[in-house]
Amino acid sequence: QVQLVESGGGLVQPGGSLRLSCAASGNILSIHTMGWYRQAPGKERELVVLYSSDSSTNYADSVKGRFTISRDNARNTVYLQMNSLKPEDTAVYHCYVVVKLTGWTSWHDYWGQGTQVTVSA
């Protein structure tokens, strides 16, 4: 029903930058929220940032001032610019969306499969 295509992960040195993108497609009527979670080895999945339809954002304290989310509503795409990366940012980053599908009256959330981000010297 909804496909999420993530890209942009990779290996980067500490202090470097990466830009993730996630494009949503399918029988989408409306998107309420787009954002990112991450999961490091041996840890629970945690919020990175969410971007709601009213343009409000919610960043994890650990990424404030370093990561910036943006959203292209015409393309149903969300981006995550990650600067000043640290080794502790190493994780699988999952795209997350809350959408309403055509013909549906309720909102549903979907997860991307994830893209690996590794920060290492």
GROMACS .gro file of N, CA, C and O in nm:
model
  484
    1GLN      N    1   0.082  -0.120   0.000
    1GLN     CA    2   0.000   0.000   0.000
    1GLN      C    3   0.086   0.125   0.000
    1GLN      O    4   0.057   0.221  -0.072
    2VAL      N    5   0.190   0.126   0.082
    2VAL     CA    6   0.284   0.238   0.086
    2VAL      C    7   0.424   0.182   0.074
    2VAL      O    8   0.460   0.088   0.145
    3GLN      N    9   0.500   0.240  -0.016
    3GLN     CA   10   0.639   0.201  -0.031
    3GLN      C   11   0.727   0.318   0.012
    3GLN      O   12   0.701   0.432  -0.025
    4LEU      N   13   0.827   0.288   0.091
    4LEU     CA   14   0.923   0.388   0.136
    4LEU      C   15   1.060   0.350   0.083
    4LEU      O   16   1.110   0.242   0.115
    5VAL      N   17   1.118   0.437   0.004
    5VAL     CA   18   1.250   0.412  -0.053
    5VAL      C   19   1.349   0.508   0.011
    5VAL      O   20   1.340   0.629  -0.008
    6GLU      N   21   1.441   0.451   0.087
    6GLU     CA   22   1.542   0.530   0.158
    6GLU      C   23   1.675   0.524   0.083
    6GLU      O   24   1.707   0.424   0.019
    7SER      N   25   1.749   0.631   0.094
    7SER     CA   26   1.882   0.633   0.035
    7SER      C   27   1.970   0.732   0.108
    7SER      O   28   1.919   0.815   0.185
    8GLY      N   29   2.100   0.721   0.084
    8GLY     CA   30   2.192   0.821   0.137
    8GLY      C   31   2.281   0.775   0.251
    8GLY      O   32   2.368   0.849   0.294
    9GLY      N   33   2.260   0.655   0.301
    9GLY     CA   34   2.345   0.608   0.409
    9GLY      C   35   2.485   0.576   0.359
    9GLY      O   36   2.513   0.579   0.238
   10GLY      N   37   2.573   0.545   0.453
   10GLY     CA   38   2.709   0.510   0.415
   10GLY      C   39   2.805   0.525   0.529
   10GLY      O   40   2.766   0.539   0.645
   11LEU      N   41   2.933   0.521   0.494
   11LEU     CA   42   3.042   0.534   0.591
   11LEU      C   43   3.100   0.675   0.582
   11LEU      O   44   3.130   0.723   0.472
   12VAL      N   45   3.116   0.738   0.696
   12VAL     CA   46   3.169   0.874   0.700
   12VAL      C   47   3.258   0.889   0.822
   12VAL      O   48   3.238   0.821   0.924
   13GLN      N   49   3.355   0.974   0.812
   13GLN     CA   50   3.445   0.999   0.925
   13GLN      C   51   3.377   1.092   1.026
   13GLN      O   52   3.289   1.171   0.990
   14PRO      N   53   3.420   1.084   1.151
   14PRO     CA   54   3.367   1.178   1.251
   14PRO      C   55   3.383   1.323   1.205
   14PRO      O   56   3.488   1.359   1.150
   15GLY      N   57   3.278   1.400   1.226
   15GLY     CA   58   3.277   1.538   1.180
   15GLY      C   59   3.223   1.557   1.041
   15GLY      O   60   3.201   1.670   0.997
   16GLY      N   61   3.201   1.447   0.971
   16GLY     CA   62   3.153   1.453   0.835
   16GLY      C   63   3.002   1.470   0.826
   16GLY      O   64   2.933   1.485   0.928
   17SER      N   65   2.953   1.466   0.703
   17SER     CA   66   2.811   1.487   0.678
   17SER      C   67   2.754   1.380   0.585
   17SER      O   68   2.827   1.324   0.503
   18LEU      N   69   2.627   1.357   0.602
   18LEU     CA   70   2.551   1.270   0.512
   18LEU      C   71   2.412   1.328   0.498
   18LEU      O   72   2.363   1.397   0.588
   19ARG      N   73   2.349   1.296   0.385
   19ARG     CA   74   2.211   1.338   0.364
   19ARG      C   75   2.128   1.216   0.329
   19ARG      O   76   2.156   1.148   0.229
   20LEU      N   77   2.029   1.188   0.411
   20LEU     CA   78   1.937   1.078   0.385
   20LEU      C   79   1.811   1.131   0.317
   20LEU      O   80   1.772   1.245   0.338
   21SER      N   81   1.752   1.046   0.236
   21SER     CA   82   1.623   1.080   0.177
   21SER      C   83   1.530   0.960   0.185
   21SER      O   84   1.575   0.846   0.190
   22CYS      N   85   1.403   0.989   0.186
   22CYS     CA   86   1.301   0.885   0.192
   22CYS      C   87   1.182   0.932   0.109
   22CYS      O   88   1.122   1.035   0.139
   23ALA      N   89   1.150   0.856   0.006
   23ALA     CA   90   1.039   0.889  -0.081
   23ALA      C   91   0.925   0.790  -0.058
   23ALA      O   92   0.947   0.668  -0.062
   24ALA      N   93   0.808   0.844  -0.034
   24ALA     CA   94   0.689   0.761  -0.011
   24ALA      C   95   0.605   0.756  -0.138
   24ALA      O   96   0.586   0.858  -0.204
   25SER      N   97   0.558   0.636  -0.168
   25SER     CA   98   0.472   0.621  -0.285
   25SER      C   99   0.364   0.519  -0.254
   25SER      O  100   0.374   0.442  -0.158
   26GLY      N  101   0.261   0.519  -0.339
   26GLY     CA  102   0.149   0.428  -0.318
   26GLY      C  103   0.019   0.504  -0.328
   26GLY      O  104   0.013   0.616  -0.378
   27ASN      N  105  -0.084   0.446  -0.276
   27ASN     CA  106  -0.217   0.502  -0.285
   27ASN      C  107  -0.240   0.603  -0.172
   27ASN      O  108  -0.333   0.590  -0.092
   28ILE      N  109  -0.157   0.707  -0.170
   28ILE     CA  110  -0.155   0.802  -0.060
   28ILE      C  111  -0.248   0.919  -0.085
   28ILE      O  112  -0.238   0.986  -0.187
   29LEU      N  113  -0.335   0.943   0.009
   29LEU     CA  114  -0.424   1.059   0.001
   29LEU      C  115  -0.360   1.179   0.070
   29LEU      O  116  -0.362   1.291   0.019
   30SER      N  117  -0.302   1.154   0.186
   30SER     CA  118  -0.243   1.262   0.263
   30SER      C  119  -0.137   1.206   0.355
   30SER      O  120  -0.147   1.093   0.402
   31ILE      N  121  -0.034   1.288   0.380
   31ILE     CA  122   0.071   1.251   0.474
   31ILE      C  123   0.069   1.348   0.591
   31ILE      O  124   0.077   1.469   0.571
   32HIS      N  125   0.059   1.295   0.710
   32HIS     CA  126   0.057   1.380   0.829
   32HIS      C  127   0.198   1.404   0.882
   32HIS      O  128   0.239   1.518   0.905
   33THR      N  129   0.270   1.298   0.901
   33THR     CA  130   0.403   1.307   0.963
   33THR      C  131   0.503   1.228   0.881
   33THR      O  132   0.472   1.120   0.831
   34MET      N  133   0.622   1.285   0.870
   34MET     CA  134   0.736   1.214   0.811
   34MET      C  135   0.855   1.235   0.903
   34MET      O  136   0.868   1.342   0.965
   35GLY      N  137   0.939   1.135   0.913
   35GLY     CA  138   1.054   1.152   0.999
   35GLY      C  139   1.146   1.033   0.999
   35GLY      O  140   1.139   0.947   0.911
   36TRP      N  141   1.232   1.033   1.100
   36TRP     CA  142   1.335   0.930   1.109
   36TRP      C  143   1.350   0.879   1.252
   36TRP      O  144   1.344   0.957   1.348
   37TYR      N  145   1.370   0.750   1.262
   37TYR     CA  146   1.413   0.684   1.384
   37TYR      C  147   1.545   0.614   1.352
   37TYR      O  148   1.579   0.596   1.236
   38ARG      N  149   1.615   0.575   1.455
   38ARG     CA  150   1.738   0.498   1.435
   38ARG      C  151   1.751   0.390   1.540
   38ARG      O  152   1.697   0.401   1.649
   39GLN      N  153   1.826   0.287   1.502
   39GLN     CA  154   1.850   0.177   1.595
   39GLN      C  155   1.995   0.135   1.585
   39GLN      O  156   2.041   0.090   1.478
   40ALA      N  157   2.065   0.151   1.694
   40ALA     CA  158   2.205   0.108   1.702
   40ALA      C  159   2.210  -0.036   1.750
   40ALA      O  160   2.117  -0.085   1.814
   41PRO      N  161   2.320  -0.106   1.722
   41PRO     CA  162   2.332  -0.246   1.765
   41PRO      C  163   2.314  -0.260   1.915
   41PRO      O  164   2.376  -0.187   1.994
   42GLY      N  165   2.226  -0.352   1.954
   42GLY     CA  166   2.204  -0.378   2.095
   42GLY      C  167   2.119  -0.276   2.166
   42GLY      O  168   2.102  -0.284   2.289
   43LYS      N  169   2.065  -0.180   2.093
   43LYS     CA  170   1.984  -0.076   2.154
   43LYS      C  171   1.844  -0.074   2.093
   43LYS      O  172   1.821  -0.127   1.985
   44GLU      N  173   1.753  -0.010   2.164
   44GLU     CA  174   1.618   0.005   2.114
   44GLU      C  175   1.611   0.115   2.008
   44GLU      O  176   1.695   0.206   2.005
   45ARG      N  177   1.510   0.104   1.924
   45ARG     CA  178   1.488   0.208   1.824
   45ARG      C  179   1.454   0.339   1.895
   45ARG      O  180   1.375   0.340   1.990
   46GLU      N  181   1.512   0.449   1.849
   46GLU     CA  182   1.488   0.577   1.913
   46GLU      C  183   1.453   0.684   1.810
   46GLU      O  184   1.495   0.678   1.694
   47LEU      N  185   1.380   0.782   1.856
   47LEU     CA  186   1.342   0.893   1.771
   47LEU      C  187   1.463   0.977   1.735
   47LEU      O  188   1.547   1.006   1.820
   48VAL      N  189   1.470   1.016   1.608
   48VAL     CA  190   1.569   1.115   1.564
   48VAL      C  191   1.498   1.249   1.545
   48VAL      O  192   1.532   1.349   1.608
   49VAL      N  193   1.399   1.250   1.457
   49VAL     CA  194   1.324   1.373   1.433
   49VAL      C  195   1.196   1.340   1.359
   49VAL      O  196   1.192   1.246   1.278
   50LEU      N  197   1.091   1.418   1.388
   50LEU     CA  198   0.965   1.409   1.317
   50LEU      C  199   0.926   1.546   1.263
   50LEU      O  200   0.955   1.648   1.326
   51TYR      N  201   0.861   1.546   1.148
   51TYR     CA  202   0.816   1.669   1.082
   51TYR      C  203   0.668   1.652   1.054
   51TYR      O  204   0.630   1.567   0.972
   52SER      N  205   0.586   1.730   1.120
   52SER     CA  206   0.441   1.716   1.105
   52SER      C  207   0.386   1.806   0.995
   52SER      O  208   0.455   1.897   0.948
   53SER      N  209   0.261   1.781   0.960
   53SER     CA  210   0.199   1.855   0.850
   53SER      C  211   0.181   2.003   0.882
   53SER      O  212   0.165   2.084   0.790
   54ASP      N  213   0.184   2.040   1.011
   54ASP     CA  214   0.174   2.182   1.047
   54ASP      C  215   0.311   2.248   1.051
   54ASP      O  216   0.326   2.358   1.104
   55SER      N  217   0.411   2.177   0.999
   55SER     CA  218   0.550   2.225   0.990
   55SER      C  219   0.623   2.226   1.123
   55SER      O  220   0.733   2.280   1.132
   56SER      N  221   0.564   2.168   1.225
   56SER     CA  222   0.637   2.157   1.351
   56SER      C  223   0.733   2.040   1.344
   56SER      O  224   0.709   1.941   1.274
   57THR      N  225   0.842   2.053   1.418
   57THR     CA  226   0.943   1.947   1.421
   57THR      C  227   0.973   1.908   1.565
   57THR      O  228   0.955   1.987   1.658
   58ASN      N  229   1.019   1.786   1.580
   58ASN     CA  230   1.053   1.735   1.712
   58ASN      C  231   1.185   1.660   1.700
   58ASN      O  232   1.189   1.549   1.646
   59TYR      N  233   1.291   1.720   1.747
   59TYR     CA  234   1.424   1.662   1.738
   59TYR      C  235   1.464   1.597   1.870
   59TYR      O  236   1.435   1.649   1.977
   60ALA      N  237   1.534   1.487   1.859
   60ALA     CA  238   1.597   1.431   1.977
   60ALA      C  239   1.706   1.527   2.025
   60ALA      O  240   1.774   1.590   1.943
   61ASP      N  241   1.723   1.537   2.157
   61ASP     CA  242   1.824   1.629   2.210
   61ASP      C  243   1.964   1.598   2.156
   61ASP      O  244   2.045   1.689   2.135
   62SER      N  245   1.990   1.472   2.132
   62SER     CA  246   2.123   1.429   2.090
   62SER      C  247   2.161   1.478   1.950
   62SER      O  248   2.279   1.477   1.914
   63VAL      N  249   2.061   1.520   1.871
   63VAL     CA  250   2.092   1.562   1.733
   63VAL      C  251   2.062   1.710   1.708
   63VAL      O  252   2.091   1.760   1.599
   64LYS      N  253   2.005   1.776   1.806
   64LYS     CA  254   1.971   1.919   1.789
   64LYS      C  255   2.095   2.000   1.755
   64LYS      O  256   2.200   1.983   1.817
   65GLY      N  257   2.081   2.086   1.656
   65GLY     CA  258   2.192   2.170   1.613
   65GLY      C  259   2.285   2.103   1.514
   65GLY      O  260   2.371   2.169   1.455
   66ARG      N  261   2.269   1.973   1.494
   66ARG     CA  262   2.355   1.902   1.399
   66ARG      C  263   2.275   1.844   1.281
   66ARG      O  264   2.326   1.838   1.169
   67PHE      N  265   2.154   1.800   1.308
   67PHE     CA  266   2.070   1.739   1.205
   67PHE      C  267   1.958   1.836   1.168
   67PHE      O  268   1.906   1.909   1.254
   68THR      N  269   1.921   1.834   1.040
   68THR     CA  270   1.811   1.918   0.993
   68THR      C  271   1.719   1.836   0.903
   68THR      O  272   1.766   1.774   0.806
   69ILE      N  273   1.593   1.838   0.935
   69ILE     CA  274   1.494   1.768   0.854
   69ILE      C  275   1.427   1.867   0.759
   69ILE      O  276   1.407   1.984   0.793
   70SER      N  277   1.396   1.819   0.641
   70SER     CA  278   1.318   1.899   0.547
   70SER      C  279   1.223   1.806   0.473
   70SER      O  280   1.242   1.685   0.472
   71ARG      N  281   1.124   1.867   0.413
   71ARG     CA  282   1.017   1.786   0.354
   71ARG      C  283   0.972   1.849   0.223
   71ARG      O  284   0.950   1.970   0.217
   72ASP      N  285   0.958   1.767   0.122
   72ASP     CA  286   0.905   1.811  -0.008
   72ASP      C  287   0.768   1.746  -0.024
   72ASP      O  288   0.759   1.628  -0.063
   73ASN      N  289   0.665   1.820   0.005
   73ASN     CA  290   0.532   1.762   0.002
   73ASN      C  291   0.488   1.724  -0.140
   73ASN      O  292   0.413   1.628  -0.157
   74ALA      N  293   0.536   1.795  -0.238
   74ALA     CA  294   0.497   1.763  -0.377
   74ALA      C  295   0.553   1.628  -0.420
   74ALA      O  296   0.493   1.560  -0.504
   75ARG      N  297   0.665   1.590  -0.361
   75ARG     CA  298   0.730   1.462  -0.396
   75ARG      C  299   0.713   1.357  -0.287
   75ARG      O  300   0.770   1.249  -0.298
   76ASN      N  301   0.638   1.390  -0.183
   76ASN     CA  302   0.621   1.296  -0.070
   76ASN      C  303   0.757   1.245  -0.021
   76ASN      O  304   0.774   1.124   0.003
   77THR      N  305   0.848   1.336  -0.009
   77THR     CA  306   0.985   1.299   0.026
   77THR      C  307   1.032   1.378   0.147
   77THR      O  308   1.002   1.498   0.160
   78VAL      N  309   1.105   1.310   0.234
   78VAL     CA  310   1.164   1.374   0.350
   78VAL      C  311   1.315   1.354   0.345
   78VAL      O  312   1.363   1.250   0.298
   79TYR      N  313   1.387   1.456   0.389
   79TYR     CA  314   1.532   1.453   0.386
   79TYR      C  315   1.585   1.474   0.528
   79TYR      O  316   1.523   1.542   0.610
   80LEU      N  317   1.701   1.418   0.554
   80LEU     CA  318   1.769   1.440   0.681
   80LEU      C  319   1.913   1.477   0.652
   80LEU      O  320   1.991   1.391   0.607
   81GLN      N  321   1.945   1.602   0.673
   81GLN     CA  322   2.084   1.647   0.660
   81GLN      C  323   2.152   1.629   0.794
   81GLN      O  324   2.110   1.686   0.895
   82MET      N  325   2.258   1.550   0.794
   82MET     CA  326   2.329   1.518   0.916
   82MET      C  327   2.470   1.574   0.908
   82MET      O  328   2.548   1.533   0.821
   83ASN      N  329   2.500   1.669   0.994
   83ASN     CA  330   2.632   1.731   0.999
   83ASN      C  331   2.700   1.700   1.131
   83ASN      O  332   2.635   1.656   1.227
   84SER      N  333   2.829   1.724   1.135
   84SER     CA  334   2.908   1.701   1.257
   84SER      C  335   2.879   1.564   1.316
   84SER      O  336   2.856   1.550   1.437
   85LEU      N  337   2.882   1.465   1.231
   85LEU     CA  338   2.848   1.330   1.275
   85LEU      C  339   2.949   1.277   1.376
   85LEU      O  340   3.069   1.305   1.368
   86LYS      N  341   2.896   1.199   1.469
   86LYS     CA  342   2.976   1.139   1.575
   86LYS      C  343   2.965   0.988   1.567
   86LYS      O  344   2.867   0.934   1.514
   87PRO      N  345   3.063   0.917   1.622
   87PRO     CA  346   3.054   0.769   1.621
   87PRO      C  347   2.923   0.719   1.684
   87PRO      O  348   2.870   0.616   1.639
   88GLU      N  349   2.872   0.789   1.782
   88GLU     CA  350   2.748   0.744   1.847
   88GLU      C  351   2.625   0.765   1.759
   88GLU      O  352   2.515   0.723   1.796
   89ASP      N  353   2.640   0.827   1.645
   89ASP     CA  354   2.531   0.837   1.549
   89ASP      C  355   2.520   0.712   1.462
   89ASP      O  356   2.426   0.698   1.383
   90THR      N  357   2.616   0.623   1.476
   90THR     CA  358   2.614   0.499   1.398
   90THR      C  359   2.490   0.418   1.431
   90THR      O  360   2.464   0.388   1.548
   91ALA      N  361   2.414   0.386   1.329
   91ALA     CA  362   2.288   0.314   1.348
   91ALA      C  363   2.225   0.286   1.212
   91ALA      O  364   2.270   0.340   1.110
   92VAL      N  365   2.121   0.205   1.215
   92VAL     CA  366   2.034   0.193   1.099
   92VAL      C  367   1.924   0.298   1.114
   92VAL      O  368   1.854   0.301   1.216
   93TYR      N  369   1.910   0.381   1.013
   93TYR     CA  370   1.813   0.490   1.016
   93TYR      C  371   1.689   0.448   0.937
   93TYR      O  372   1.699   0.412   0.819
   94HIS      N  373   1.576   0.454   1.004
   94HIS     CA  374   1.450   0.412   0.944
   94HIS      C  375   1.360   0.532   0.918
   94HIS      O  376   1.337   0.614   1.008
   95CYS      N  377   1.309   0.539   0.798
   95CYS     CA  378   1.209   0.639   0.763
   95CYS      C  379   1.075   0.599   0.827
   95CYS      O  380   1.043   0.479   0.837
   96TYR      N  381   0.998   0.699   0.867
   96TYR     CA  382   0.869   0.675   0.933
   96TYR      C  383   0.768   0.775   0.878
   96TYR      O  384   0.798   0.895   0.867
   97VAL      N  385   0.650   0.725   0.841
   97VAL     CA  386   0.546   0.815   0.791
   97VAL      C  387   0.412   0.777   0.852
   97VAL      O  388   0.387   0.660   0.883
   98VAL      N  389   0.327   0.877   0.864
   98VAL     CA  390   0.188   0.857   0.904
   98VAL      C  391   0.103   0.910   0.790
   98VAL      O  392   0.110   1.028   0.756
   99VAL      N  393   0.026   0.819   0.730
   99VAL     CA  394  -0.045   0.855   0.608
   99VAL      C  395  -0.191   0.814   0.614
   99VAL      O  396  -0.230   0.729   0.694
  100LYS      N  397  -0.267   0.876   0.526
  100LYS     CA  398  -0.405   0.835   0.504
  100LYS      C  399  -0.413   0.791   0.358
  100LYS      O  400  -0.373   0.867   0.269
  101LEU      N  401  -0.457   0.668   0.336
  101LEU     CA  402  -0.466   0.616   0.201
  101LEU      C  403  -0.600   0.652   0.139
  101LEU      O  404  -0.699   0.675   0.209
  102THR      N  405  -0.600   0.655   0.008
  102THR     CA  406  -0.723   0.684  -0.065
  102THR      C  407  -0.831   0.583  -0.027
  102THR      O  408  -0.808   0.462  -0.031
  103GLY      N  409  -0.947   0.634   0.010
  103GLY     CA  410  -1.058   0.547   0.049
  103GLY      C  411  -1.058   0.510   0.196
  103GLY      O  412  -1.153   0.446   0.243
  104TRP      N  413  -0.955   0.549   0.269
  104TRP     CA  414  -0.949   0.520   0.412
  104TRP      C  415  -0.986   0.645   0.490
  104TRP      O  416  -0.966   0.757   0.445
  105THR      N  417  -1.036   0.626   0.611
  105THR     CA  418  -1.070   0.741   0.696
  105THR      C  419  -0.973   0.756   0.813
  105THR      O  420  -0.980   0.856   0.884
  106SER      N  421  -0.888   0.659   0.834
  106SER     CA  422  -0.798   0.666   0.948
  106SER      C  423  -0.653   0.678   0.902
  106SER      O  424  -0.621   0.650   0.787
  107TRP      N  425  -0.568   0.722   0.994
  107TRP     CA  426  -0.425   0.735   0.968
  107TRP      C  427  -0.354   0.605   1.005
  107TRP      O  428  -0.391   0.537   1.100
  108HIS      N  429  -0.249   0.575   0.928
  108HIS     CA  430  -0.170   0.455   0.953
  108HIS      C  431  -0.022   0.489   0.942
  108HIS      O  432   0.015   0.577   0.863
  109ASP      N  433   0.058   0.420   1.021
  109ASP     CA  434   0.202   0.446   1.012
  109ASP      C  435   0.275   0.333   0.941
  109ASP      O  436   0.234   0.217   0.946
  110TYR      N  437   0.382   0.371   0.873
  110TYR     CA  438   0.465   0.279   0.797
  110TYR      C  439   0.612   0.307   0.824
  110TYR      O  440   0.650   0.421   0.850
  111TRP      N  441   0.690   0.200   0.814
  111TRP     CA  442   0.834   0.210   0.838
  111TRP      C  443   0.912   0.169   0.713
  111TRP      O  444   0.873   0.074   0.644
  112GLY      N  445   1.022   0.238   0.690
  112GLY     CA  446   1.114   0.194   0.587
  112GLY      C  447   1.204   0.083   0.639
  112GLY      O  448   1.213   0.061   0.760
  113GLN      N  449   1.272   0.016   0.547
  113GLN     CA  450   1.358  -0.096   0.586
  113GLN      C  451   1.486  -0.049   0.652
  113GLN      O  452   1.552  -0.127   0.722
  114GLY      N  453   1.523   0.075   0.629
  114GLY     CA  454   1.640   0.129   0.696
  114GLY      C  455   1.760   0.143   0.605
  114GLY      O  456   1.777   0.066   0.510
  115THR      N  457   1.843   0.240   0.639
  115THR     CA  458   1.969   0.261   0.570
  115THR      C  459   2.079   0.275   0.675
  115THR      O  460   2.061   0.345   0.775
  116GLN      N  461   2.190   0.207   0.652
  116GLN     CA  462   2.298   0.205   0.750
  116GLN      C  463   2.380   0.333   0.743
  116GLN      O  464   2.424   0.375   0.635
  117VAL      N  465   2.402   0.392   0.859
  117VAL     CA  466   2.494   0.505   0.873
  117VAL      C  467   2.604   0.463   0.970
  117VAL      O  468   2.575   0.423   1.084
  118THR      N  469   2.726   0.469   0.925
  118THR     CA  470   2.841   0.432   1.007
  118THR      C  471   2.938   0.549   1.014
  118THR      O  472   2.981   0.600   0.910
  119VAL      N  473   2.966   0.591   1.136
  119VAL     CA  474   3.058   0.703   1.158
  119VAL      C  475   3.183   0.647   1.226
  119VAL      O  476   3.179   0.605   1.341
  120SER      N  477   3.291   0.645   1.151
  120SER     CA  478   3.412   0.583   1.202
  120SER      C  479   3.533   0.641   1.131
  120SER      O  480   3.528   0.672   1.012
  121ALA      N  481   3.643   0.647   1.207
  121ALA     CA  482   3.768   0.693   1.147
  121ALA      C  483   3.838   0.577   1.075
  121ALA      O  484   3.937   0.596   1.006
   0.00000   0.00000   0.00000
